[in-house]
Coordinates of C-alpha atoms and ligand atoms in Angstrom, one line a residue:
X650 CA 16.0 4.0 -24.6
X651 CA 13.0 2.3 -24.1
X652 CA 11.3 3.2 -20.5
X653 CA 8.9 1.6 -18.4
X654 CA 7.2 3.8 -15.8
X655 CA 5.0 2.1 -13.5
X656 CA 2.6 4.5 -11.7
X657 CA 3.1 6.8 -14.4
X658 CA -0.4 8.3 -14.6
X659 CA -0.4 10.0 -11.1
X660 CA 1.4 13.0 -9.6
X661 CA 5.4 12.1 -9.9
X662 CA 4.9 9.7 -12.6
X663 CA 3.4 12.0 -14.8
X664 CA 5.9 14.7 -14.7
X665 CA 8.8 12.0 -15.1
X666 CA 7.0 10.5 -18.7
X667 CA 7.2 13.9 -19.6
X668 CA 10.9 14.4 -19.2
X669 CA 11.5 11.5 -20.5
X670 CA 9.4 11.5 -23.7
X671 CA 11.2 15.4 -24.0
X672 CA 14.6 13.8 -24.0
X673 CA 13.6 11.3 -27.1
X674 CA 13.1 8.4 -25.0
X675 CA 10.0 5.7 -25.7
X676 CA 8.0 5.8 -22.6
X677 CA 5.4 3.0 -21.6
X678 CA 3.4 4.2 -19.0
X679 CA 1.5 1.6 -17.2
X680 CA -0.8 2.0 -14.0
X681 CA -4.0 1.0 -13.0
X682 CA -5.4 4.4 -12.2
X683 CA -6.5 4.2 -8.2
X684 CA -5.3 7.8 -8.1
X685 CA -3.6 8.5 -11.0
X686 CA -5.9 10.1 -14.0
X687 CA -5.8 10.0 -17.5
X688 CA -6.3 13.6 -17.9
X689 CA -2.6 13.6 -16.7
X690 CA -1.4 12.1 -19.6
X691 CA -4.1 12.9 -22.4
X692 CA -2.1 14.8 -24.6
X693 CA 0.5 12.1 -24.9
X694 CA -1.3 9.3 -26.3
X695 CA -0.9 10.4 -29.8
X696 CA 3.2 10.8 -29.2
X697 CA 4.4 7.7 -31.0
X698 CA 7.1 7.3 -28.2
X699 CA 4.5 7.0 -25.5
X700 CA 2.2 4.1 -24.5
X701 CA -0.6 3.2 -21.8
X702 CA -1.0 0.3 -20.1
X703 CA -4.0 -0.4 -17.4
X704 CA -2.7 -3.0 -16.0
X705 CA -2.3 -3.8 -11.8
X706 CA 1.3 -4.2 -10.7
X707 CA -0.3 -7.2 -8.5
X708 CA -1.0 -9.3 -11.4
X709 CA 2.2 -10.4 -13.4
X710 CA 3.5 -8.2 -15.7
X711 CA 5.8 -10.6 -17.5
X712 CA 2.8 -12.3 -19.2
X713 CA 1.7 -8.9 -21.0
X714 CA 2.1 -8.8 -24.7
X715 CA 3.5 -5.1 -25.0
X716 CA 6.3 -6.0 -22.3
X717 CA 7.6 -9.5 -23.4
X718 CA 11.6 -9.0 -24.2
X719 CA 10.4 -10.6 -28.0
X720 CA 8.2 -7.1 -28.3
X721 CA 11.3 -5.2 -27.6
X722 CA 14.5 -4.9 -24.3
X723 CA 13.2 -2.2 -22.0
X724 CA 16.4 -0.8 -20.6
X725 CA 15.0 1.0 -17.8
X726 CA 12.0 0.9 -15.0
X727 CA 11.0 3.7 -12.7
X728 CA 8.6 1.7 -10.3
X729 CA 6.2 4.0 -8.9
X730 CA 3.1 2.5 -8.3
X731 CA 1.4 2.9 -4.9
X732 CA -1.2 5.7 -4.0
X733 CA 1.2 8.0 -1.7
X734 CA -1.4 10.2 -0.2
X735 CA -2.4 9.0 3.6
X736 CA -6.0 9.2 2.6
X737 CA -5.6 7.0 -0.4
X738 CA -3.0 4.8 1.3
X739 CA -5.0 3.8 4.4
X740 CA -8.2 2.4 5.8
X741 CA -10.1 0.3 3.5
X742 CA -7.4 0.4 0.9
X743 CA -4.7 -0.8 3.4
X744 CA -4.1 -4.3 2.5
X745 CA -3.8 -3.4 -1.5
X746 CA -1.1 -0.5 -0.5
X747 CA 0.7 -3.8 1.3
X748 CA 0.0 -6.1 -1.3
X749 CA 1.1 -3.4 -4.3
X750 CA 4.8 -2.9 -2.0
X751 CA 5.1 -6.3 -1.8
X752 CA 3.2 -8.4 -4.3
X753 CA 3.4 -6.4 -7.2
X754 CA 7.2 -5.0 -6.8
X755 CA 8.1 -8.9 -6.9
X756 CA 6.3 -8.9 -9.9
X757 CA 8.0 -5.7 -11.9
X758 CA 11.0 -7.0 -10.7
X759 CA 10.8 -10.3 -12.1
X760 CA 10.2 -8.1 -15.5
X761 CA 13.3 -6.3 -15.0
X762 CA 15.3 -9.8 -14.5
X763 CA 13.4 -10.8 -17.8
X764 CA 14.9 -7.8 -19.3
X765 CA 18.1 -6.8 -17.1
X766 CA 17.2 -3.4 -16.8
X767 CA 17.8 -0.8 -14.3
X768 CA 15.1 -0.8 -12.1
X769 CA 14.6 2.0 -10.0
X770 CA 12.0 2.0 -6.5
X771 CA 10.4 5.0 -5.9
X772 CA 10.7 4.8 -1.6
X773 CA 10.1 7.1 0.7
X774 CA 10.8 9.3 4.0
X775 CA 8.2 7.1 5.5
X776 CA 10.6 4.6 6.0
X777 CA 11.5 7.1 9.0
X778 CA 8.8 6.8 10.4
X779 CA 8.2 9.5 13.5
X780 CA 11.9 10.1 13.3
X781 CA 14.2 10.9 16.1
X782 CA 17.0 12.3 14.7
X783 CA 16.5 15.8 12.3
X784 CA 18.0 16.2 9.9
X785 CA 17.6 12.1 9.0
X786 CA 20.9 10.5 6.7
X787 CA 20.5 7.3 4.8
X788 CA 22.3 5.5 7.8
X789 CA 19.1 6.2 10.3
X790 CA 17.1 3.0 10.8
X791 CA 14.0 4.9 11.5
X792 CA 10.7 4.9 14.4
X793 CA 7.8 2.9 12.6
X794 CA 4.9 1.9 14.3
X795 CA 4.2 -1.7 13.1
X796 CA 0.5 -1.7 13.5
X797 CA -0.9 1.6 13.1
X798 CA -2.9 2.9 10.4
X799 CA 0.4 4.5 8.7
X800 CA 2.1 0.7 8.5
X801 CA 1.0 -0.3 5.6
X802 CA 2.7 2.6 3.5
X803 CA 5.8 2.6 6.0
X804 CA 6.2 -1.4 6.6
X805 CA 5.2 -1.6 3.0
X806 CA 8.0 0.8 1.2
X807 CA 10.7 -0.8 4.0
X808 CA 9.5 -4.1 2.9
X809 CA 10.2 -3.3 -1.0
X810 CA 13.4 -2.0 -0.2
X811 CA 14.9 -5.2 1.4
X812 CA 13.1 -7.1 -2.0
X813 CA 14.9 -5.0 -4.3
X814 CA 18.3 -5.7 -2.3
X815 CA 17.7 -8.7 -2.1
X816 CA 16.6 -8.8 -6.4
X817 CA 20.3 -7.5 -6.7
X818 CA 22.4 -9.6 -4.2
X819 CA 21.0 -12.9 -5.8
X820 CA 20.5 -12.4 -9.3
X821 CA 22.7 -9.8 -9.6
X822 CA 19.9 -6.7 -10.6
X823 CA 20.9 -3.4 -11.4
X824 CA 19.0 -1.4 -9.1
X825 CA 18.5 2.2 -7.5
X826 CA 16.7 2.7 -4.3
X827 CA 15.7 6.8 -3.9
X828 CA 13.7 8.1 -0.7
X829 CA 11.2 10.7 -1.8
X830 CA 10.3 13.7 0.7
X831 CA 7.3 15.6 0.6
X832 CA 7.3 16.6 -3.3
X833 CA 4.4 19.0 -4.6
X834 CA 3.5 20.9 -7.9
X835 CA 1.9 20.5 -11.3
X836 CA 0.1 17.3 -12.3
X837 CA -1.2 16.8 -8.5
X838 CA -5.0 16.3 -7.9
X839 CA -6.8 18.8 -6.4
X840 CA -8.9 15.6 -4.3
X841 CA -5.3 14.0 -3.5
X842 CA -6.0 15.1 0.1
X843 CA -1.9 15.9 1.2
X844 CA -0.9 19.0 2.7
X845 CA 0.0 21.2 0.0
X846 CA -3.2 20.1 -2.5
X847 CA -5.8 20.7 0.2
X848 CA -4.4 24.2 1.1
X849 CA -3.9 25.6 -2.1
X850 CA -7.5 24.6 -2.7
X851 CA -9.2 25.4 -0.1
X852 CA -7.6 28.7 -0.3
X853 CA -8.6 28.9 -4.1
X854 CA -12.2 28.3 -3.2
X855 CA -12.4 30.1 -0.1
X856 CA -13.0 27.1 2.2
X857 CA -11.8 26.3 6.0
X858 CA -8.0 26.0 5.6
X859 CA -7.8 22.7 7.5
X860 CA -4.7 22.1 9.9
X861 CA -4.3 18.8 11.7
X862 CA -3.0 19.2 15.1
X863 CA -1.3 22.3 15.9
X864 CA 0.6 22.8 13.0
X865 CA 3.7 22.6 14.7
X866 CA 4.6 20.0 13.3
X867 CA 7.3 20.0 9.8
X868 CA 7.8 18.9 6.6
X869 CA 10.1 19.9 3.8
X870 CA 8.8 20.6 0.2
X871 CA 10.6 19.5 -3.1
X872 CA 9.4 20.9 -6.1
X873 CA 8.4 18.2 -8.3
X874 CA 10.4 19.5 -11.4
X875 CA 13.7 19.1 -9.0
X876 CA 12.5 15.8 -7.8
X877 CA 12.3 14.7 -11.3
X878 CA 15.4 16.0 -12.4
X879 CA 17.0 13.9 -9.0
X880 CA 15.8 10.2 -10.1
X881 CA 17.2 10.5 -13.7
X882 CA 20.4 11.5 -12.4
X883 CA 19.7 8.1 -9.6
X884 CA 18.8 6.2 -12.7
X885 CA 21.9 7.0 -14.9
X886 CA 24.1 7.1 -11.7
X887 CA 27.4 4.7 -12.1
X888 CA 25.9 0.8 -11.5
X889 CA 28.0 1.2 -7.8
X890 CA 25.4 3.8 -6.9
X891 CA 22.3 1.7 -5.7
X892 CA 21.4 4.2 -3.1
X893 CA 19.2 4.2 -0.6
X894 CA 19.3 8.0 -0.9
X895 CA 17.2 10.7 0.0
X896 CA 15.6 13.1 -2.7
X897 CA 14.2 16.3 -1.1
X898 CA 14.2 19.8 -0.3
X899 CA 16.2 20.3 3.2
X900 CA 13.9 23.7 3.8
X901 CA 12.2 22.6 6.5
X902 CA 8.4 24.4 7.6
X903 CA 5.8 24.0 10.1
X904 CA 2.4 23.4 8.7
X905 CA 1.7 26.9 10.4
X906 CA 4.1 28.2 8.3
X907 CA 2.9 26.7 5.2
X908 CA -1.2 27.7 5.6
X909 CA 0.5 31.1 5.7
X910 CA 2.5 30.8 2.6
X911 CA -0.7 30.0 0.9
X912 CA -3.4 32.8 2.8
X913 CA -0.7 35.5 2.1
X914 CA -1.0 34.1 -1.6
X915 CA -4.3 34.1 -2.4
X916 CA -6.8 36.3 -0.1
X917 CA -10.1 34.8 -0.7
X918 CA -11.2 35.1 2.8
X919 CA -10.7 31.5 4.0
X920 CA -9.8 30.9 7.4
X921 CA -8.0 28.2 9.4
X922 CA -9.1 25.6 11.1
X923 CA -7.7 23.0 13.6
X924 CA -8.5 19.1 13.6
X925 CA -7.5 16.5 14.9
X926 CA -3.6 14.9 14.8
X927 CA -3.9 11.6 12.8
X928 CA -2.2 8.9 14.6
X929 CA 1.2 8.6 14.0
X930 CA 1.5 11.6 12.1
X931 CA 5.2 12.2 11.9
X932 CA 6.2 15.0 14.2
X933 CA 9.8 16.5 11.7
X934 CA 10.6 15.7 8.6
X935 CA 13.6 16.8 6.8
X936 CA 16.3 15.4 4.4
X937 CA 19.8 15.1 5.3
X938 CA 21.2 15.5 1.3
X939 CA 24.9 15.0 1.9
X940 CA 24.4 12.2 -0.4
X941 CA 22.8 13.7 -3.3
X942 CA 25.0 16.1 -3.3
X943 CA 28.3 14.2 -3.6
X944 CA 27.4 11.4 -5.4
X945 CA 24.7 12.8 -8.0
X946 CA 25.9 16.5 -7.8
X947 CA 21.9 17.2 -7.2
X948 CA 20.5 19.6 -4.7
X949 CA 17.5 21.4 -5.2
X950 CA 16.6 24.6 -6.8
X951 CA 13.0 25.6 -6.9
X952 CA 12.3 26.8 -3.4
X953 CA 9.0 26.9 -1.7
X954 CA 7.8 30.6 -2.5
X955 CA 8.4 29.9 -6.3
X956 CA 7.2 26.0 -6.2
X957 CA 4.0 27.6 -4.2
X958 CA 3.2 30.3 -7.1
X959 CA 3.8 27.5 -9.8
X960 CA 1.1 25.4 -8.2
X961 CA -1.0 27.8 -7.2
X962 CA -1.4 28.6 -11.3
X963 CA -1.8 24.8 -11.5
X964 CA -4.9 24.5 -9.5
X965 CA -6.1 27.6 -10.1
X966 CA -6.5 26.2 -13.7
X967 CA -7.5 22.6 -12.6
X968 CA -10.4 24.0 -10.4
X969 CA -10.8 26.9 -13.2
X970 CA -10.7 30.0 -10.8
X971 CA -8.5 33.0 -10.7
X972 CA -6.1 33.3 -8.0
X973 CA -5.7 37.0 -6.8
Ligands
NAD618 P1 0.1 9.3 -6.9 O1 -0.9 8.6 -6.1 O2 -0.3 10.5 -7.7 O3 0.7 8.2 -8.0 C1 0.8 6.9 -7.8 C2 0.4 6.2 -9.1 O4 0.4 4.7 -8.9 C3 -1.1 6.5 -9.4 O5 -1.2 6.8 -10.8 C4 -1.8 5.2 -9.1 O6 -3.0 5.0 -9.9 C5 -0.7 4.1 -9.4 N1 -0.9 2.9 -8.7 C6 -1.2 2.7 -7.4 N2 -1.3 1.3 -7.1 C7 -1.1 0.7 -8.3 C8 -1.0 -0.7 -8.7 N3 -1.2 -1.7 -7.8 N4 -0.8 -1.0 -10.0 C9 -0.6 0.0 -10.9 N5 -0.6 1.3 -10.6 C10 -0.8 1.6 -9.3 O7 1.4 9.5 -6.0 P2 2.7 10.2 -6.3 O8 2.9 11.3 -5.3 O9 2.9 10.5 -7.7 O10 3.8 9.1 -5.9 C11 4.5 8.3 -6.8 C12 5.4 7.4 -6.0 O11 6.4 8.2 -5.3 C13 4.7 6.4 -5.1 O12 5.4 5.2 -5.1 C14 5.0 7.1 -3.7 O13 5.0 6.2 -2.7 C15 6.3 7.8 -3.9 N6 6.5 8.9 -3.0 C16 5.9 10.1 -3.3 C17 6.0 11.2 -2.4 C18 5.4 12.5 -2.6 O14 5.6 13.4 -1.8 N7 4.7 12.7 -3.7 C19 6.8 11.0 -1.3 C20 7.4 9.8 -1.0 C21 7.3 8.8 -2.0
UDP619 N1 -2.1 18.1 7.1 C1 -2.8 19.2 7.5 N2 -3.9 19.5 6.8 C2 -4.3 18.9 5.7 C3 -3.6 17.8 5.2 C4 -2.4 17.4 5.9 O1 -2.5 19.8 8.5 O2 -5.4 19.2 5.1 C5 -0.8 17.8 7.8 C6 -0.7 16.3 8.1 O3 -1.3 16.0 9.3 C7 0.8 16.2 8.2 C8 1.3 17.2 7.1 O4 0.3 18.1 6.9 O5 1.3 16.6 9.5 C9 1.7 16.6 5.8 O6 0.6 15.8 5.4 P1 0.6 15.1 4.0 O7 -0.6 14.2 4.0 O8 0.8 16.0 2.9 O9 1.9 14.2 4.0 P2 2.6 13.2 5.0 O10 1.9 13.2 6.3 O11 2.6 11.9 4.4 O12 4.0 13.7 5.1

């Protein structure tokens, strides 16, 4: 098939062209680089199955040369584009996170109409917002605060999802809605600034492991390589199977818990640190995967310990220094 992954030169993206490419797919990979790199997908530019685009999501895709149907049907989209990291997400970069949920998934989906492919939305557990109910099913409407600095991610994914609906209720799309949970592992950047990045370097380096708030509160960790493995079985899921549906590890941890994982790992003499709660920071956060299970037959199967030594390597080698 040929394969367009938006977003494909950051964190999840890059690990999905991979896949794909490996299972003799063509892969266009397009992004604009805000936080994805091109070191991600270096060694692919010479694969004749596999090419970049720079190219906005904001700005109409339909008008690019390499993505007209004349230039070839693309059969499938992964839309991922939109920096996921709080950091990268909010503050001055707010109104282009709203503008690239909105705005620019009207515009790859107007592609996939162009093409009738399956288009598939990469959403997420934000869409919970501060939840209420733990474990959180499908069927929970979620606790988002309109206005605060976390809306424009939450309001934004939420947003999509009712486009994309509303792409398949009118002009019939074929598409697939998953809700990504905390997902960590090769390909991240060590300067992404989420949990799981920040600890494993600081540890590396020896710095102030960082903890906001008290570190009571949770989160659970998918393994990217098991995240992957969940959206192609959403993508090539019967056309009945739109989803939503929630992709994640249901191994739930305090952020406590998780700066121990890491110190107990590597013993370079850094020690922890409390700061300040961000507002809004969701208090639980764990998958109910009843879903998955029955309807993709997928459950995870990398669990945090391995998933943990895995990107430990990975860092260790981005940031060149031996873990011990
Ligand atoms: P990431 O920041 O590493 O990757 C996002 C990619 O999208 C980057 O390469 C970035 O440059 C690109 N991008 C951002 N805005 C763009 C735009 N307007 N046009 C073109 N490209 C743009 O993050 P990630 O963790 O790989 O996340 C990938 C997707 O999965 C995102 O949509 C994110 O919301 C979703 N998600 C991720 C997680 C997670 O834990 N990693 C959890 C929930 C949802
Ligand atoms: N967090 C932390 N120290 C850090 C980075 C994050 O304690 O250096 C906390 C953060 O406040 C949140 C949890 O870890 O409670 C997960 O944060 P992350 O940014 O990875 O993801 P999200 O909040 O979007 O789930």
């Amino acid at each position: 098939m040929r394969i367009l992954v938006t977003g494909g030169s950051g964190f999840i993206g890059s690990n999905l062209v991979r896949v794909l490419l490996a299972q003799g797919h063509s892969v266009i990979c397009l992004d604009n680089n805000y936080t994805g790199r091109m070191s991600n997908i270096e060694e692919l530019l010479d694969n004749p199955r596999f090419t970049f685009i720079r190219h906005d999501i904001c700005n109409p895709l339909i008008s690019l040369p390499e993505l007209c149907p004349q230039k070839g049907v693309i059969d499938q989209i992964y839309n991922l584009a939109c920096p996921a990291s709080p950091p990268a997400y909010q503050g001055a970069h707010a109104l282009d996170t709203t503008r690239t949920c909105t705005i620019g998934v009207f515009n790859v989906l107007e592609l996939a109409v162009a093409h009738n492919a399956t288009i598939l939305q990469a959403s997420t557990s934000e869409v919970y917002g501060d939840p209420l109910v733990r474990p959180q099913p499908e069927s929970y409407r979620g606790n988002v605060n309109t206005h605060g600095i976390r809306a424009c991610y939450d309001e934004g994914k939420r947003c999509a999802e009712s486009i994309f609906f509303d792409y398949a209720r009118i002009y019939g799309l074929k598409i697939k809605v998953i809700r990504i949970f905390n997902t960590y592992g090769t390909f991240m950047d060590p300067d992404d600034g989420r949990v799981v990045s920040n600890f494993i370097c600081q540890a590396l380096q020896g710095k102030d492991i960082t903890i906001y708030g008290d570190g009571h509160q949770t989160r659970s960790f998918c393994y990217v390589d098991d995240l992957v493995t969940g959206m192609t079985a959403t993508m090539n899921s019967p056309a009945d199977f739109t989803g939503p549906v929630n992709l994640g590890n249901p191994n739930e941890f305090t952020i406590r818990e998780l700066a121990e994982k890491v110190t107990a790992r590597i013993k370079n003499g850094s020690q922890v640190v409390y700061h300040d709660l961000p507002q809004d920071d969701p208090q639980f956060r764990c998958p109910d995967i009843t879903l998955a299970k029955t309807r993709l037959n997928w459950a995870p199967t990398i669990m945090l310990d391995e998933g943990l030594e895995r990107t430990i390597e990975w860092f260790a080698r981005c940031l060149n220094i031996k873990a011990n």
